[in-house]
């Protein structure tokens, strides 16, 4: 076997020569138990980043040692590093590769500094990586084989630092090369072979014995990487570290696997959408697999097969709350069947196939499924009758581009009359032997009384019952079903709610910027509520974070988020520019600054009349067109002008369907189909297109979005020689709930640096600059209990802050008058408007609250005051800036 020499020196010199079993050094636990006592602990990216995570790891290892267990630690790369490495590999021939490498160095230098370790510890690994990259640039090729080596660097780096830190705490640690532990199965496809490999997971007594004989207390290795039969480095694909750990646990016949991450386990619903979701204390492998496949992110579904085969139990644990028992997953046990979870999926397409002419025809299903397969479409649910077969396609596992669906319908035509229905959404109930709990669902099924159900399926595995309903209905339905099924007390299956658990993990609410300033805020509230209060120092901080990004040349504030004059003045003073969308917004800037700040104002109207464009041009703003219509119908307005064009990248993103501002269904941007016409008009009218623009949506959580937009815009800019800047829009998210990760700005910066090329890059966020600098203060008017539900009424409502009603948005709510008091009341916080949707927060945990208390609604600086109204003639809120 020709064996690739990995460029990475593992720090354990004796590793390659396994100690022969007869030479074994007695470990510090009884030798005869050693093989049986192996436990595998896997720690994810957020757990191995920073000192606090490693302190938890150390404490856990010591506990396992005290229990005479032999821990084997499997570690991921530092959080964000895999993205940086992907970026390096994607941009290997780009101009900004150095900036990317620098970011990677910085991340590891910061980690070494936090752990009190010398940076020299990882110098050779980083240099090796740089040589690999430069080698690929020299030969002008990055094969899947080299790509795998580049992407494997993250785990090698993080384990080098982690092992050394543990040693300095007095533990003996062997840092093992995962490529010596996991062998990938042969695969003819080169991409899958190197980047999405599979490993055998049969019990390996040889490996078991060799590892049990290691003299060190702790064995530590990398997740995600393995070796193929030629000795080359290969990767295990998405969720690779979970799969590594599960495969090792199975091969060692470990006592158990523990997967540690930043969430406490699996929940009865997606906790990001439903904070009242309850922790599931116990699941069997099939139930866990079903939940993971339906999107529970805590676990990759692929890792369950090895565990099931070897009968190794899996514990999901939370690094931030090691005291929590988490979720235990093991083989099915007898017991009462019970619904374990509910879940919603949106964007589903149905294909209905009428089969009258094909009735009883042999091979019909084979033919139609063959058509789906030939388009690479995987079918999710299936319902059949005598004359119709209907299937669903899930957008998460399929590319549902209209052209593709049209081609599918064409190919189905010879066999049946096929039509598309959708988009639709689905609500699913998950639990073992779901058939036998149907009678318990009586009241739950009443919810369907006034809803059209497109399809109802019960999986053959008897684990899943799904209802396909109208596009926006599933999330609300799941909320109702969840309230009905999971509001009981804690028991052997149901633990605490996500809201309660994450509250315990997050710093106490009083530690927000407003916590230490409680008295000042109470004084503001005493002058009248509802009132929006913004902190100048917080606003400066938020702007400073973006202005400090090395790859970004200009930051514009999307002033629709908050056009408060004092806030605009503050940003203007810091050098921030403005993105405005109406003559009214332009006028506000003119009034404040005696004209527009030169070169710093972009005017981006949408479906506006010609007079709006005239106003923008007259005011001296840079005007953005987002359609060819104005050029075709009002050419004289624009002839010879300098303009910006907003493009539709074909796909949007965002926290809610209403704020996705790209893609076929959105009204924004010039679509790809119109580009030839645009280029023609640019030529005919002598236009100078100096910038390209793209805003795909708000509250976008994927950090690579802006980089991808830059790549897209650069592609179009190649046809327009006068383009000098690419405006990547806004949409930068702000964590809304306790425990939500913040946007990794360093990774964003590195990603942008890697694709910048010769263009200026601009960002135009609204939310990121103002949301968490401002809170809404409101006073309790009345409290009420009804049918077991509690309501706390306040003087702010959907007329003051419409985001919860409009988008189902989450805003933290605290009782400022009773900060520090035990939150024992679960209540809906409601306003005074005559609409049932007038709710600021559903089922919030608060201390018992009384008339006159001041409640604080957090993160209210963006689209709060600016979207407020005088509905019910209740007046608009006050706005105040402090410090
Ligand atoms: N740019 C444009 C064109 C927008 O329409 C918006 C929001 O609607 C933004 C920027 C700001 O988005 P966000 O507040 O999510 O950053």
Coordinates of N, CA and C in Angstrom, one line a residue, residues 625 631 641-645 678 682 687-692 720-724:
X625 N -31.1 51.4 -10.1 CA -32.3 50.9 -10.8 C -32.5 49.5 -10.5
X631 N -35.5 52.5 -17.7 CA -34.7 52.8 -18.9 C -35.5 52.7 -20.2
X641 N -26.2 59.2 -17.7 CA -26.0 59.3 -16.3 C -25.1 58.2 -15.7
X642 N -24.6 58.5 -14.5 CA -23.9 57.5 -13.7 C -24.9 56.8 -12.8
X643 N -25.0 55.5 -12.9 CA -26.1 54.8 -12.2 C -25.5 53.5 -11.5
X644 N -26.4 53.0 -10.6 CA -26.1 51.7 -10.0 C -27.2 50.8 -10.4
X645 N -26.9 49.5 -10.5 CA -28.0 48.5 -10.9 C -28.1 47.4 -9.8
X678 N -30.5 44.8 -20.5 CA -29.8 45.9 -19.7 C -28.5 46.4 -20.4
X682 N -27.8 50.1 -21.7 CA -26.6 50.8 -21.2 C -25.8 51.4 -22.4
X687 N -25.0 55.0 -20.7 CA -25.0 55.0 -19.2 C -23.6 54.6 -18.7
X688 N -23.3 55.1 -17.5 CA -22.0 54.7 -16.9 C -22.5 53.9 -15.6
X689 N -22.4 52.6 -15.6 CA -22.8 51.8 -14.5 C -21.6 51.7 -13.6
X690 N -21.6 52.4 -12.5 CA -20.4 52.5 -11.6 C -20.5 51.5 -10.4
X691 N -21.7 51.0 -10.2 CA -21.8 50.0 -9.1 C -22.9 49.0 -9.4
X692 N -22.7 47.8 -8.8 CA -23.7 46.8 -8.9 C -24.1 46.5 -7.4
X720 N -19.3 45.1 -17.6 CA -19.6 46.5 -17.4 C -18.3 47.2 -16.9
X721 N -17.5 47.7 -17.8 CA -16.1 48.1 -17.5 C -16.0 49.3 -16.5
X722 N -17.1 50.1 -16.3 CA -17.0 51.2 -15.4 C -17.4 50.9 -14.0
X723 N -17.8 49.7 -13.7 CA -18.2 49.3 -12.3 C -17.0 49.4 -11.4
X724 N -17.1 50.2 -10.3 CA -16.0 50.3 -9.4 C -16.3 49.8 -8.0

